[in-house]
């Protein structure tokens, strides 16, 4: 689980402009789908019958950051559930209003736009797989839109339908993490690391490699976390240790055998030698990327697969400070 860059105010503004009018129409009952009661409509969209309804709650649902978003969700849901039985909307009815399936998932125009605004090159959760957004000739039509990351609902849309279309609840990820691993596993900001919450020192987790006692010995890799911490719970629920175990005899083995075949300090000297001989044409991140195929700067870990793992191992080996 790595950090995602907070979308700019301009991206938030464009996101609201793209989706707010359609959600307003759904609340008013102008489009197909389950209809809300008038009292439920008034909670979500005060003055919904007028020409200029109050859209501030919907705007906040679309672009509030995680802590404020969760509080708003809880407040609105409490109000909706306090309605009498025949006015109280079901989760499915709310999900039909905040219609992620048709507004983003099945809309290549919207989904590819969103992927290009907030996506990074690799999966936010595992950092193992490329999740590139690939278009041809500008991606002007569906045929030119080739591949994009999936968007995981950090808070499950089935349980938290009000956040189905929330920008900060849509995490660019690979299909393995989204559909096979995380699925509807309950996540919460009090128990898990959220990629859009940039707390000091988070994520506090480190990759470590060691040899097994097998004959012959094999390399294994583990993610070390503080017991009972948010990181530990996140790693456990995303099954990252089980998944990364398979990289022990792949990239980890290659790296460790490369180190063992040369004198201590050779890799560090190699980095410094290439840097020196470039005559200022390359910086440390350039040399590191050329030699190891990953990024050295934390803010760019999501640009290339396995950057966090290789960074931690190379740091342990003394190749980088």
Short mmCIF file of C-alpha atoms in Angstrom, two decimals:
data_model
loop_
_atom_site.label_atom_id
_atom_site.label_comp_id
_atom_site.label_asym_id
_atom_site.label_seq_id
_atom_site.Cartn_x
_atom_site.Cartn_y
_atom_site.Cartn_z
CA UNK A 1 0.00 0.00 0.00
CA UNK A 2 1.66 3.20 -1.20
CA UNK A 3 0.70 6.87 -1.18
CA UNK A 4 -1.29 8.46 -3.98
CA UNK A 5 -0.81 12.08 -4.94
CA UNK A 6 -3.74 14.23 -3.82
CA UNK A 7 -5.72 15.34 -6.91
CA UNK A 8 -5.46 19.06 -7.64
CA UNK A 9 -8.31 21.51 -7.09
CA UNK A 10 -8.70 21.67 -10.86
CA UNK A 11 -9.17 17.88 -11.10
CA UNK A 12 -11.74 18.04 -8.28
CA UNK A 13 -13.56 20.82 -10.10
CA UNK A 14 -13.59 18.86 -13.37
CA UNK A 15 -14.77 15.73 -11.55
CA UNK A 16 -17.73 17.59 -10.06
CA UNK A 17 -18.57 19.19 -13.41
CA UNK A 18 -18.53 15.81 -15.14
CA UNK A 19 -20.65 13.84 -12.67
CA UNK A 20 -22.72 16.20 -10.51
CA UNK A 21 -25.42 16.99 -13.14
CA UNK A 22 -26.03 13.28 -13.78
CA UNK A 23 -26.39 12.47 -10.08
CA UNK A 24 -28.78 15.41 -9.66
CA UNK A 25 -30.94 13.98 -12.47
CA UNK A 26 -30.98 10.58 -10.78
CA UNK A 27 -32.07 12.05 -7.46
CA UNK A 28 -34.84 13.97 -9.19
CA UNK A 29 -35.99 10.75 -10.84
CA UNK A 30 -35.36 11.99 -14.37
CA UNK A 31 -33.48 8.83 -15.34
CA UNK A 32 -34.30 5.14 -15.14
CA UNK A 33 -33.72 3.29 -11.88
CA UNK A 34 -35.15 2.99 -8.41
CA UNK A 35 -36.86 6.18 -7.26
CA UNK A 36 -36.15 7.78 -3.89
CA UNK A 37 -38.86 9.15 -1.63
CA UNK A 38 -39.29 12.91 -1.58
CA UNK A 39 -37.92 13.13 1.97
CA UNK A 40 -34.81 11.15 1.01
CA UNK A 41 -34.32 13.44 -1.99
CA UNK A 42 -34.56 16.48 0.26
CA UNK A 43 -31.82 15.14 2.55
CA UNK A 44 -29.40 14.58 -0.32
CA UNK A 45 -30.42 17.53 -2.49
CA UNK A 46 -32.22 20.29 -0.55
CA UNK A 47 -34.63 22.15 -2.81
CA UNK A 48 -34.54 19.31 -5.32
CA UNK A 49 -37.82 20.44 -6.91
CA UNK A 50 -36.51 23.94 -7.62
CA UNK A 51 -34.50 25.19 -10.58
CA UNK A 52 -31.47 25.81 -8.36
CA UNK A 53 -31.24 23.05 -5.74
CA UNK A 54 -28.53 23.09 -3.06
CA UNK A 55 -25.84 20.74 -4.41
CA UNK A 56 -23.24 21.28 -1.67
CA UNK A 57 -23.74 17.87 -0.04
CA UNK A 58 -23.36 16.10 -3.38
CA UNK A 59 -20.29 18.17 -4.26
CA UNK A 60 -18.75 17.19 -0.93
CA UNK A 61 -19.61 13.52 -1.49
CA UNK A 62 -17.85 13.66 -4.85
CA UNK A 63 -14.60 15.34 -3.83
CA UNK A 64 -14.11 15.41 -0.05
CA UNK A 65 -10.90 13.84 1.23
CA UNK A 66 -11.18 10.57 3.21
CA UNK A 67 -11.68 11.75 6.80
CA UNK A 68 -14.26 14.42 5.93
CA UNK A 69 -15.88 12.08 3.40
CA UNK A 70 -16.43 9.30 5.94
CA UNK A 71 -17.96 11.73 8.44
CA UNK A 72 -20.31 13.15 5.79
CA UNK A 73 -21.28 9.64 4.69
CA UNK A 74 -22.09 8.60 8.25
CA UNK A 75 -24.11 11.76 8.93
CA UNK A 76 -26.16 11.44 5.74
CA UNK A 77 -26.74 7.72 6.16
CA UNK A 78 -27.94 8.27 9.72
CA UNK A 79 -30.44 10.86 8.47
CA UNK A 80 -31.67 8.55 5.70
CA UNK A 81 -32.08 5.61 8.06
CA UNK A 82 -34.04 7.72 10.53
CA UNK A 83 -36.86 8.06 7.99
CA UNK A 84 -39.99 5.98 8.39
CA UNK A 85 -39.91 2.60 6.69
CA UNK A 86 -41.73 3.56 3.46
CA UNK A 87 -39.50 6.65 2.95
CA UNK A 88 -36.22 5.00 3.92
CA UNK A 89 -34.04 4.11 0.89
CA UNK A 90 -32.26 0.78 0.60
CA UNK A 91 -28.54 0.58 -0.07
CA UNK A 92 -29.35 -0.67 -3.55
CA UNK A 93 -31.53 2.36 -4.24
CA UNK A 94 -28.72 4.71 -3.21
CA UNK A 95 -26.28 2.68 -5.30
CA UNK A 96 -28.57 3.24 -8.30
CA UNK A 97 -28.37 7.00 -7.72
CA UNK A 98 -24.59 7.09 -7.36
CA UNK A 99 -24.36 4.81 -10.34
CA UNK A 100 -20.66 3.94 -10.58
CA UNK A 101 -21.32 1.03 -12.95
CA UNK A 102 -22.72 3.21 -15.73
CA UNK A 103 -21.11 6.55 -14.91
CA UNK A 104 -17.53 5.22 -14.76
CA UNK A 105 -17.01 1.48 -15.06
CA UNK A 106 -18.92 0.99 -18.32
CA UNK A 107 -18.15 4.44 -19.67
CA UNK A 108 -14.78 4.38 -21.42
CA UNK A 109 -14.91 8.13 -21.87
CA UNK A 110 -15.23 8.75 -18.12
CA UNK A 111 -13.10 5.88 -16.85
CA UNK A 112 -10.15 6.66 -19.09
CA UNK A 113 -10.41 10.34 -18.24
CA UNK A 114 -10.31 9.49 -14.53
CA UNK A 115 -7.43 7.03 -14.97
CA UNK A 116 -5.35 9.69 -16.67
CA UNK A 117 -6.07 12.19 -13.90
CA UNK A 118 -5.35 10.08 -10.81
CA UNK A 119 -3.73 6.84 -11.95
CA UNK A 120 -0.08 5.91 -11.51
CA UNK A 121 1.90 3.34 -13.49
CA UNK A 122 1.57 0.48 -10.99
CA UNK A 123 -1.02 -0.93 -8.62
CA UNK A 124 -1.46 1.22 -5.51
CA UNK A 125 -1.94 -1.85 -3.34
CA UNK A 126 0.80 -4.26 -4.42
CA UNK A 127 3.22 -2.19 -6.56
CA UNK A 128 3.93 -5.40 -8.50
CA UNK A 129 1.90 -4.92 -11.67
CA UNK A 130 1.80 -2.19 -14.29
CA UNK A 131 -1.59 -0.46 -14.43
CA UNK A 132 -0.85 1.87 -17.32
CA UNK A 133 -3.53 3.84 -19.08
CA UNK A 134 -2.96 3.15 -22.78
CA UNK A 135 -4.75 5.04 -25.52
CA UNK A 136 -4.12 5.46 -29.24
CA UNK A 137 -4.13 8.83 -31.01
CA UNK A 138 -5.39 10.65 -27.95
CA UNK A 139 -8.12 8.17 -27.05
CA UNK A 140 -10.89 10.08 -28.79
CA UNK A 141 -13.20 7.07 -29.06
CA UNK A 142 -13.73 3.66 -27.45
CA UNK A 143 -11.65 1.85 -30.07
CA UNK A 144 -8.66 4.05 -29.24
CA UNK A 145 -9.00 3.41 -25.47
CA UNK A 146 -7.03 0.21 -24.99
CA UNK A 147 -6.32 -0.52 -21.31
CA UNK A 148 -6.57 1.21 -17.93
CA UNK A 149 -6.33 0.37 -14.22
CA UNK A 150 -9.38 -0.88 -12.38
CA UNK A 151 -10.80 1.31 -9.62
CA UNK A 152 -11.26 -0.32 -6.26
CA UNK A 153 -13.85 1.10 -3.88
CA UNK A 154 -11.74 1.48 -0.73
CA UNK A 155 -15.03 1.60 1.17
CA UNK A 156 -17.14 -1.09 -0.48
CA UNK A 157 -19.90 0.40 -2.62
CA UNK A 158 -22.31 -2.35 -1.56
CA UNK A 159 -21.94 -1.34 2.10
CA UNK A 160 -21.29 2.38 1.59
CA UNK A 161 -23.29 3.30 -1.54
CA UNK A 162 -23.16 7.05 -0.83
CA UNK A 163 -19.41 6.90 -1.55
CA UNK A 164 -19.77 4.92 -4.78
CA UNK A 165 -18.76 7.92 -6.88
CA UNK A 166 -16.41 9.61 -4.40
CA UNK A 167 -13.12 10.54 -6.04
CA UNK A 168 -11.08 9.70 -2.93
CA UNK A 169 -12.79 6.31 -2.59
CA UNK A 170 -11.70 5.14 -6.05
CA UNK A 171 -8.22 3.63 -5.87
CA UNK A 172 -6.38 2.76 -9.11
CA UNK A 173 -5.31 -0.86 -8.79
CA UNK A 174 -4.64 -4.07 -10.66
CA UNK A 175 -7.46 -6.54 -11.28
CA UNK A 176 -5.76 -9.13 -9.04
CA UNK A 177 -5.82 -6.91 -5.96
CA UNK A 178 -9.23 -5.48 -6.75
CA UNK A 179 -11.20 -8.54 -7.85
CA UNK A 180 -9.30 -11.52 -6.41
CA UNK A 181 -7.79 -10.29 -3.15
CA UNK A 182 -9.48 -7.24 -1.60
CA UNK A 183 -12.96 -7.63 -3.13
CA UNK A 184 -15.44 -6.48 -0.41
CA UNK A 185 -13.08 -6.90 2.57
CA UNK A 186 -14.10 -4.23 5.13
CA UNK A 187 -11.54 -1.41 5.21
CA UNK A 188 -11.69 1.61 7.51
CA UNK A 189 -9.45 4.62 8.12
CA UNK A 190 -9.22 3.66 11.80
CA UNK A 191 -7.78 0.22 11.02
CA UNK A 192 -6.12 0.40 7.59
CA UNK A 193 -3.73 2.60 5.63
CA UNK A 194 -5.56 4.84 3.16
CA UNK A 195 -3.42 5.88 0.17
CA UNK A 196 -4.84 9.40 0.22
CA UNK A 197 -4.17 9.99 3.93
CA UNK A 198 -0.55 11.10 4.20
CA UNK A 199 0.23 10.60 7.87
CA UNK A 200 3.80 11.21 9.00
CA UNK A 201 5.85 8.02 8.91
CA UNK A 202 3.24 6.04 6.98
CA UNK A 203 3.32 3.55 5.55
CA UNK A 204 5.71 2.12 8.17
CA UNK A 205 6.51 -1.22 6.57
CA UNK A 206 9.78 -2.69 5.33
CA UNK A 207 10.68 -5.55 2.99
CA UNK A 208 13.30 -7.96 4.32
CA UNK A 209 14.93 -10.92 2.56
CA UNK A 210 16.39 -14.08 4.11
CA UNK A 211 17.35 -17.65 3.21
CA UNK A 212 15.11 -20.53 4.18
CA UNK A 213 16.37 -23.67 5.91
CA UNK A 214 15.39 -25.78 2.90
CA UNK A 215 17.95 -27.89 1.09
CA UNK A 216 18.87 -26.24 -1.13
CA UNK A 217 18.15 -22.95 0.63
CA UNK A 218 15.77 -20.53 -1.07
CA UNK A 219 15.34 -16.80 -0.82
CA UNK A 220 12.19 -15.49 0.80
CA UNK A 221 10.89 -11.98 1.32
CA UNK A 222 8.62 -10.66 4.07
CA UNK A 223 6.99 -7.33 4.81
CA UNK A 224 7.79 -6.31 8.37
CA UNK A 225 5.27 -4.14 10.21
CA UNK A 226 4.52 -3.13 13.79
CA UNK A 227 2.15 -5.75 15.26
CA UNK A 228 -1.51 -4.65 15.44
CA UNK A 229 -0.75 -1.49 13.46
CA UNK A 230 -2.69 -0.13 10.48
CA UNK A 231 0.12 -1.34 8.26
CA UNK A 232 -0.06 -4.86 9.68
CA UNK A 233 -3.82 -5.05 9.13
CA UNK A 234 -3.50 -3.67 5.60
CA UNK A 235 -0.73 -6.12 4.64
CA UNK A 236 -2.75 -8.98 6.12
CA UNK A 237 -6.01 -8.14 4.35
CA UNK A 238 -4.32 -7.50 1.00
CA UNK A 239 -2.46 -10.83 1.40
CA UNK A 240 0.78 -9.06 0.46
CA UNK A 241 3.14 -11.42 2.28
CA UNK A 242 1.63 -14.45 0.57
CA UNK A 243 1.76 -12.73 -2.82
CA UNK A 244 5.30 -11.38 -2.44
CA UNK A 245 6.56 -14.79 -1.28
CA UNK A 246 6.66 -15.79 -4.94
CA UNK A 247 9.14 -13.01 -5.68
CA UNK A 248 11.69 -14.59 -3.35
CA UNK A 249 13.00 -16.95 -6.03
CA UNK A 250 12.62 -14.34 -8.76
CA UNK A 251 13.74 -10.71 -8.37
CA UNK A 252 14.98 -11.16 -4.78
CA UNK A 253 17.13 -14.13 -5.72
CA UNK A 254 18.61 -12.25 -8.69
CA UNK A 255 19.46 -9.26 -6.53
CA UNK A 256 20.99 -11.28 -3.70
CA UNK A 257 23.02 -13.52 -6.00
CA UNK A 258 24.33 -10.47 -7.83
CA UNK A 259 25.47 -9.06 -4.50
CA UNK A 260 27.04 -12.34 -3.34
CA UNK A 261 29.08 -12.78 -6.55
CA UNK A 262 30.92 -9.48 -6.09
CA UNK A 263 32.95 -7.96 -3.23
CA UNK A 264 31.23 -6.01 -0.47
CA UNK A 265 30.46 -2.49 -1.58
CA UNK A 266 30.70 -3.33 -5.28
CA UNK A 267 27.12 -2.32 -6.08
CA UNK A 268 27.49 0.97 -4.22
CA UNK A 269 30.78 1.66 -6.01
CA UNK A 270 29.15 0.82 -9.34
CA UNK A 271 26.39 3.35 -8.74
CA UNK A 272 28.91 6.05 -7.81
CA UNK A 273 31.17 5.20 -10.77
CA UNK A 274 28.35 5.44 -13.34
CA UNK A 275 27.20 8.68 -11.73
CA UNK A 276 30.72 10.15 -11.89
CA UNK A 277 31.42 9.05 -15.46
CA UNK A 278 28.18 10.60 -16.70
CA UNK A 279 29.77 14.00 -16.17
CA UNK A 280 26.63 15.45 -14.65
CA UNK A 281 24.33 14.15 -17.38
CA UNK A 282 22.74 11.67 -14.95
CA UNK A 283 21.58 12.09 -11.37
CA UNK A 284 21.32 9.38 -8.70
CA UNK A 285 17.72 8.51 -9.58
CA UNK A 286 18.70 8.06 -13.25
CA UNK A 287 21.57 5.70 -12.42
CA UNK A 288 19.50 3.75 -9.90
CA UNK A 289 16.68 3.33 -12.43
CA UNK A 290 19.11 2.17 -15.14
CA UNK A 291 20.79 -0.41 -12.92
CA UNK A 292 17.82 -1.75 -10.96
CA UNK A 293 14.77 -0.85 -13.06
CA UNK A 294 12.94 0.87 -10.22
CA UNK A 295 12.59 4.27 -8.57
CA UNK A 296 14.66 5.55 -5.66
CA UNK A 297 12.33 8.39 -4.64
CA UNK A 298 9.34 7.45 -2.48
CA UNK A 299 6.97 9.77 -4.30
CA UNK A 300 7.72 7.86 -7.52
CA UNK A 301 7.56 4.28 -6.18
CA UNK A 302 4.24 3.77 -7.98
CA UNK A 303 5.83 4.62 -11.33
CA UNK A 304 7.64 1.27 -11.65
CA UNK A 305 6.88 -2.23 -10.33
CA UNK A 306 8.59 -3.49 -7.16
CA UNK A 307 10.19 -0.12 -6.39
CA UNK A 308 9.42 -0.26 -2.66
CA UNK A 309 10.72 -3.82 -2.28
CA UNK A 310 13.97 -3.20 -4.15
CA UNK A 311 14.54 0.10 -2.36
CA UNK A 312 14.29 -1.57 1.06
CA UNK A 313 16.55 -4.47 0.08
CA UNK A 314 19.19 -2.26 -1.55
CA UNK A 315 19.15 0.04 1.47
CA UNK A 316 19.73 -2.96 3.75
CA UNK A 317 22.63 -3.99 1.50
CA UNK A 318 24.19 -0.53 1.84
CA UNK A 319 23.84 0.34 -1.84
CA UNK A 320 21.83 3.45 -0.97
CA UNK A 321 21.76 5.50 2.20
#
